[in-house]
Short mmCIF file of C-alpha atoms in Angstrom, two decimals:
data_model
loop_
_atom_site.label_atom_id
_atom_site.label_comp_id
_atom_site.label_asym_id
_atom_site.label_seq_id
_atom_site.Cartn_x
_atom_site.Cartn_y
_atom_site.Cartn_z
CA MET A 1 21.65 -23.76 -23.11
CA HIS A 2 20.05 -27.19 -23.28
CA THR A 3 18.83 -26.71 -19.67
CA TYR A 4 16.57 -23.99 -21.05
CA PHE A 5 15.30 -26.27 -23.78
CA TRP A 6 14.42 -29.07 -21.35
CA ALA A 7 12.97 -26.61 -18.83
CA PHE A 8 10.60 -25.43 -21.55
CA VAL A 9 9.69 -28.91 -22.79
CA VAL A 10 9.27 -30.65 -19.43
CA GLY A 11 7.46 -27.70 -17.86
CA GLY A 12 5.22 -27.48 -20.90
CA LEU A 13 4.46 -31.20 -20.81
CA ILE A 14 3.47 -31.12 -17.14
CA CYS A 15 1.02 -28.34 -18.04
CA VAL A 16 -0.30 -30.47 -20.91
CA ILE A 17 -1.00 -33.27 -18.41
CA GLY A 18 -2.92 -30.69 -16.38
CA GLN A 19 -4.85 -29.59 -19.47
CA ILE A 20 -5.75 -33.20 -20.29
CA LEU A 21 -6.99 -33.68 -16.72
CA LEU A 22 -9.23 -30.63 -17.27
CA ASP A 23 -10.50 -31.38 -20.79
CA VAL A 24 -10.52 -35.15 -21.09
CA VAL A 25 -10.90 -36.39 -17.50
CA LYS A 26 -13.11 -33.31 -16.86
CA LEU A 27 -11.72 -32.41 -13.46
CA THR A 28 -12.29 -28.95 -12.04
CA PRO A 29 -9.13 -26.77 -11.87
CA ALA A 30 -8.97 -27.29 -8.08
CA HIS A 31 -9.14 -31.08 -8.48
CA MET A 32 -6.55 -30.96 -11.27
CA VAL A 33 -4.02 -28.96 -9.25
CA THR A 34 -4.60 -31.12 -6.16
CA THR A 35 -4.08 -34.28 -8.23
CA LEU A 36 -0.77 -32.95 -9.57
CA VAL A 37 0.45 -32.07 -6.07
CA VAL A 38 -0.31 -35.57 -4.81
CA ALA A 39 1.34 -37.03 -7.94
CA GLY A 40 4.45 -34.97 -7.20
CA ALA A 41 4.48 -36.25 -3.62
CA ILE A 42 4.20 -39.87 -4.79
CA LEU A 43 7.00 -39.43 -7.38
CA SER A 44 9.08 -37.88 -4.61
CA GLY A 45 8.48 -40.87 -2.35
CA LEU A 46 9.71 -43.14 -5.16
CA GLU A 47 12.82 -40.94 -5.53
CA LEU A 48 11.85 -40.06 -9.09
CA TYR A 49 11.27 -36.33 -8.76
CA GLN A 50 14.79 -35.16 -7.92
CA PRO A 51 16.21 -36.81 -11.07
CA LEU A 52 13.60 -34.88 -13.06
CA ILE A 53 14.72 -31.60 -11.44
CA ASP A 54 18.37 -32.47 -12.15
CA PHE A 55 17.41 -33.04 -15.77
CA ALA A 56 14.93 -30.23 -16.44
CA GLY A 57 15.75 -27.60 -13.80
CA ALA A 58 12.93 -25.08 -13.51
CA GLY A 59 10.86 -27.23 -15.88
CA ALA A 60 10.33 -29.57 -12.93
CA SER A 61 10.70 -27.15 -10.01
CA VAL A 62 8.25 -24.46 -11.18
CA PRO A 63 5.11 -26.62 -11.76
CA ILE A 64 3.00 -27.28 -8.67
CA THR A 65 4.07 -30.97 -8.68
CA SER A 66 7.31 -29.75 -7.11
CA PHE A 67 5.27 -28.50 -4.14
CA GLY A 68 4.34 -32.12 -3.35
CA ASN A 69 7.96 -33.12 -3.87
CA ALA A 70 9.24 -30.35 -1.56
CA LEU A 71 6.79 -31.34 1.20
CA VAL A 72 7.97 -34.95 1.12
CA GLN A 73 11.67 -34.04 0.90
CA GLY A 74 11.37 -31.60 3.82
CA ALA A 75 9.62 -34.25 5.92
CA LEU A 76 12.11 -36.98 4.99
CA SER A 77 15.26 -34.98 5.67
CA GLU A 78 13.96 -33.87 9.07
CA ALA A 79 12.79 -37.43 9.85
CA LYS A 80 16.30 -38.68 9.14
CA MET A 81 17.62 -36.47 11.94
CA SER A 82 14.89 -36.69 14.57
CA GLY A 83 12.77 -39.74 13.74
CA LEU A 84 9.02 -39.82 13.17
CA VAL A 85 8.43 -36.45 14.88
CA GLY A 86 10.62 -34.95 12.18
CA ILE A 87 7.93 -35.65 9.58
CA VAL A 88 5.62 -33.14 11.25
CA THR A 89 8.32 -30.57 12.02
CA GLY A 90 9.98 -30.82 8.61
CA ILE A 91 7.01 -30.94 6.26
CA PHE A 92 6.98 -27.17 5.58
CA GLU A 93 10.75 -26.75 5.76
CA VAL A 94 11.38 -26.43 2.02
CA THR A 95 8.03 -24.96 1.00
CA SER A 96 8.07 -22.20 3.62
CA ALA A 97 9.51 -19.69 1.14
CA GLY A 98 6.75 -20.32 -1.39
CA ILE A 99 3.82 -20.28 1.03
CA SER A 100 5.08 -17.35 3.11
CA SER A 101 5.90 -15.18 0.12
CA ALA A 102 2.53 -15.99 -1.50
CA ILE A 103 0.72 -14.93 1.72
CA ILE A 104 2.81 -11.77 2.14
CA PHE A 105 2.58 -10.60 -1.47
CA ALA A 106 -1.12 -11.48 -1.77
CA PHE A 107 -1.87 -9.54 1.42
CA LEU A 108 0.17 -6.55 0.25
CA ALA A 109 -1.74 -6.68 -3.04
CA SER A 110 -5.06 -6.53 -1.16
CA LEU A 111 -3.78 -3.42 0.65
CA LEU A 112 -2.60 -1.68 -2.51
CA PHE A 113 -4.92 -2.73 -5.33
CA ARG A 114 -8.60 -2.97 -6.12
CA PRO A 115 -9.96 -5.95 -8.04
CA LYS A 116 -9.88 -5.56 -11.83
CA GLY A 117 -12.53 -6.82 -14.24
CA MET B 1 -48.27 -40.37 -11.38
CA THR B 2 -48.28 -39.39 -15.02
CA ALA B 3 -47.10 -35.95 -14.11
CA GLN B 4 -44.23 -37.44 -12.15
CA LYS B 5 -43.26 -39.73 -15.03
CA GLN B 6 -43.30 -36.83 -17.39
CA LYS B 7 -41.05 -34.89 -15.06
CA ILE B 8 -38.46 -37.69 -14.95
CA LEU B 9 -38.54 -37.97 -18.73
CA THR B 10 -38.02 -34.31 -19.24
CA LYS B 11 -35.14 -34.37 -16.80
CA LYS B 12 -33.50 -37.18 -18.75
CA GLU B 13 -34.24 -35.42 -21.99
CA TYR B 14 -32.81 -32.25 -20.60
CA GLN B 15 -29.61 -33.98 -19.59
CA LYS B 16 -29.28 -35.51 -23.05
CA LEU B 17 -30.01 -32.17 -24.64
CA ALA B 18 -27.49 -30.43 -22.43
CA LYS B 19 -24.86 -33.06 -23.21
CA ASP B 20 -25.46 -32.82 -26.96
CA ASN B 21 -25.26 -29.07 -26.96
CA GLU B 22 -22.24 -28.77 -24.69
CA PRO B 23 -19.53 -27.01 -26.69
CA ARG B 24 -16.84 -29.44 -27.82
CA ARG B 25 -13.62 -28.67 -26.01
CA PRO B 26 -10.79 -28.04 -28.47
CA VAL B 27 -8.52 -30.41 -26.57
CA LEU B 28 -5.58 -30.28 -28.94
CA ALA B 29 -5.51 -26.48 -29.25
CA ASN B 30 -5.86 -26.18 -25.46
CA CYS B 31 -2.94 -28.58 -24.96
CA VAL B 32 -0.73 -26.64 -27.39
CA ARG B 33 -1.51 -23.38 -25.58
CA ALA B 34 -0.94 -24.98 -22.17
CA PHE B 35 2.38 -26.34 -23.43
CA LEU B 36 3.55 -22.98 -24.78
CA ALA B 37 2.42 -20.94 -21.77
CA GLY B 38 3.62 -23.45 -19.17
CA GLY B 39 6.90 -23.93 -20.98
CA THR B 40 7.45 -20.18 -21.16
CA ILE B 41 6.81 -19.73 -17.43
CA CYS B 42 9.30 -22.51 -16.66
CA LEU B 43 11.77 -20.90 -19.08
CA ILE B 44 11.45 -17.61 -17.17
CA GLY B 45 11.90 -19.60 -13.95
CA GLN B 46 15.11 -21.11 -15.33
CA GLY B 47 16.33 -17.62 -16.26
CA ILE B 48 15.62 -16.33 -12.74
CA THR B 49 17.38 -19.38 -11.24
CA ASP B 50 20.48 -18.68 -13.34
CA ILE B 51 20.47 -15.01 -12.31
CA PHE B 52 20.47 -16.07 -8.64
CA VAL B 53 23.23 -18.62 -9.30
CA PHE B 54 25.52 -16.37 -11.33
CA TYR B 55 25.02 -12.97 -9.67
CA PHE B 56 24.00 -13.73 -6.07
CA GLY B 57 26.13 -16.79 -5.32
CA PHE B 58 23.32 -19.29 -4.82
CA THR B 59 23.79 -22.95 -5.71
CA GLU B 60 21.53 -24.64 -8.23
CA LYS B 61 19.58 -26.15 -5.31
CA SER B 62 19.41 -23.16 -2.94
CA ALA B 63 18.26 -20.91 -5.81
CA GLY B 64 14.93 -22.78 -5.85
CA ASN B 65 13.41 -20.78 -2.97
CA PRO B 66 14.27 -17.27 -4.22
CA THR B 67 13.16 -18.32 -7.72
CA ALA B 68 9.76 -19.44 -6.41
CA ALA B 69 9.44 -16.22 -4.39
CA THR B 70 10.30 -14.08 -7.44
CA LEU B 71 7.81 -15.90 -9.67
CA ILE B 72 5.16 -15.57 -6.96
CA PHE B 73 5.91 -11.85 -6.68
CA LEU B 74 5.59 -11.38 -10.46
CA SER B 75 2.39 -13.42 -10.50
CA VAL B 76 0.81 -11.36 -7.69
CA VAL B 77 1.74 -8.10 -9.46
CA LEU B 78 0.26 -9.33 -12.76
CA THR B 79 -2.85 -10.55 -10.92
CA SER B 80 -3.26 -7.17 -9.22
CA LEU B 81 -3.02 -5.40 -12.58
CA GLY B 82 -5.63 -7.78 -14.01
CA VAL B 83 -3.17 -9.17 -16.56
CA TYR B 84 -2.73 -12.70 -15.23
CA ASP B 85 -6.38 -13.64 -15.61
CA HIS B 86 -6.32 -12.51 -19.24
CA ILE B 87 -3.32 -14.74 -19.92
CA ALA B 88 -4.99 -17.57 -17.98
CA GLN B 89 -8.06 -17.47 -20.21
CA TRP B 90 -5.85 -18.16 -23.18
CA ALA B 91 -3.42 -20.57 -21.53
CA GLY B 92 -5.69 -22.76 -19.39
CA ALA B 93 -3.60 -25.22 -17.39
CA GLY B 94 -0.44 -23.52 -18.71
CA THR B 95 -0.89 -20.79 -16.11
CA ALA B 96 -2.72 -22.86 -13.48
CA VAL B 97 -0.11 -25.60 -13.04
CA PRO B 98 3.07 -23.52 -12.43
CA VAL B 99 3.58 -22.08 -8.94
CA THR B 100 2.43 -18.72 -10.36
CA GLY B 101 -1.10 -20.17 -10.61
CA PHE B 102 -1.02 -20.98 -6.87
CA ALA B 103 -0.05 -17.36 -6.13
CA ASN B 104 -2.67 -16.10 -8.59
CA SER B 105 -5.44 -18.01 -6.82
CA MET B 106 -4.41 -16.52 -3.46
CA ALA B 107 -3.98 -12.95 -4.72
CA SER B 108 -7.23 -12.92 -6.67
CA ALA B 109 -9.16 -14.34 -3.69
CA ALA B 110 -7.55 -11.70 -1.46
CA LEU B 111 -8.47 -8.88 -3.86
CA GLU B 112 -11.94 -10.16 -4.55
CA HIS B 113 -12.97 -10.42 -0.90
CA ARG B 114 -11.30 -7.22 0.25
CA THR B 115 -14.65 -5.40 0.46
CA GLU B 116 -15.74 -7.89 3.17
CA GLY B 117 -12.96 -6.60 5.41
CA TYR B 118 -9.39 -7.66 6.05
CA VAL B 119 -10.08 -10.36 8.64
CA LEU B 120 -13.32 -11.90 7.37
CA GLY B 121 -12.68 -11.13 3.70
CA VAL B 122 -8.98 -11.20 2.85
CA GLY B 123 -7.77 -13.37 5.72
CA SER B 124 -10.36 -16.10 5.59
CA ASN B 125 -10.74 -16.29 1.80
CA MET B 126 -7.10 -16.19 0.72
CA PHE B 127 -6.75 -19.98 0.96
CA LYS B 128 -10.15 -20.76 -0.49
CA LEU B 129 -8.59 -22.39 -3.57
CA ALA B 130 -4.98 -22.81 -2.46
CA GLY B 131 -6.14 -24.51 0.75
CA SER B 132 -6.97 -27.82 -0.91
CA VAL B 133 -3.50 -27.90 -2.48
CA ILE B 134 -1.91 -27.48 0.94
CA VAL B 135 -4.25 -29.89 2.74
CA PHE B 136 -3.88 -32.74 0.25
CA GLY B 137 -0.21 -31.99 -0.33
CA VAL B 138 0.61 -32.10 3.38
CA PHE B 139 -1.52 -35.16 4.09
CA SER B 140 -0.12 -37.21 1.21
CA ALA B 141 3.41 -36.05 2.05
CA PHE B 142 2.83 -37.17 5.65
CA ILE B 143 1.69 -40.65 4.57
CA ILE B 144 4.56 -41.05 2.11
CA ALA B 145 7.22 -39.77 4.51
CA PHE B 146 5.76 -42.00 7.24
CA ILE B 147 6.04 -45.10 5.04
CA ARG B 148 9.52 -44.14 3.85
CA THR B 149 10.68 -43.59 7.45
CA LEU B 150 9.16 -46.84 8.73
CA ILE B 151 10.57 -49.14 6.04
CA PRO B 152 14.22 -48.93 7.27
CA LEU B 153 13.01 -49.29 10.89
CA ILE B 154 11.29 -52.58 10.11
CA GLY B 155 14.40 -53.69 8.28
CA GLY B 156 13.45 -53.33 4.61
CA ALA B 157 15.45 -51.55 1.95
#
């Protein structure tokens, strides 16, 4: 049960960081999300992101910071097997599910729905 | 000359006026809402993860991909029904930061530009907002993975 508690708290706090970037630092939403992705990639490079996922579960894997983490982890695990070329071949390995499903569902939506208000 | 000076003054005055009259952002209330909305989305994500682990035999790690896909699916459906943007107005970063916000930006761009045709409208506008996330994510991941791969080759930790 405490996984749910920490998922809520950690996920909520990452969103608060995003809100502070919007309101206090006055970034645009696009800049804010991009900043968080790069932050996730840096934390991943320092091996700090996986411990956060182990601790908070979806609280760390649902926010967009985990996209940066997944890109780095995909690149690193492939690079371990095939050297520097692996960085390029592995970068989308983990994130493929997210990007592909977002493209597929968004395209299906454009076939089925009309824009609302 | 005088006219020009006057113009500069008014511009400065305008900027000051605009700054003074800019509505104060209720930072604390926004943060509380972002916390509640973002936390709830992550809570739902945790629930979906556990469903995949307990009923479909995924491990805690391999459940990440189907969880992301499910959240993205839900987000696209809510975007198509016009519900997600209503929630987003209340929640601010609480709906923009989770992966659902990424899907929302793609689905709403796809829907919005549908009238311009499927290739020029939907296809080329879908990544209008999500594109910068992918570009900067991939480039920073490349640099970081490059450094991490080189360090052992040179003989560091």
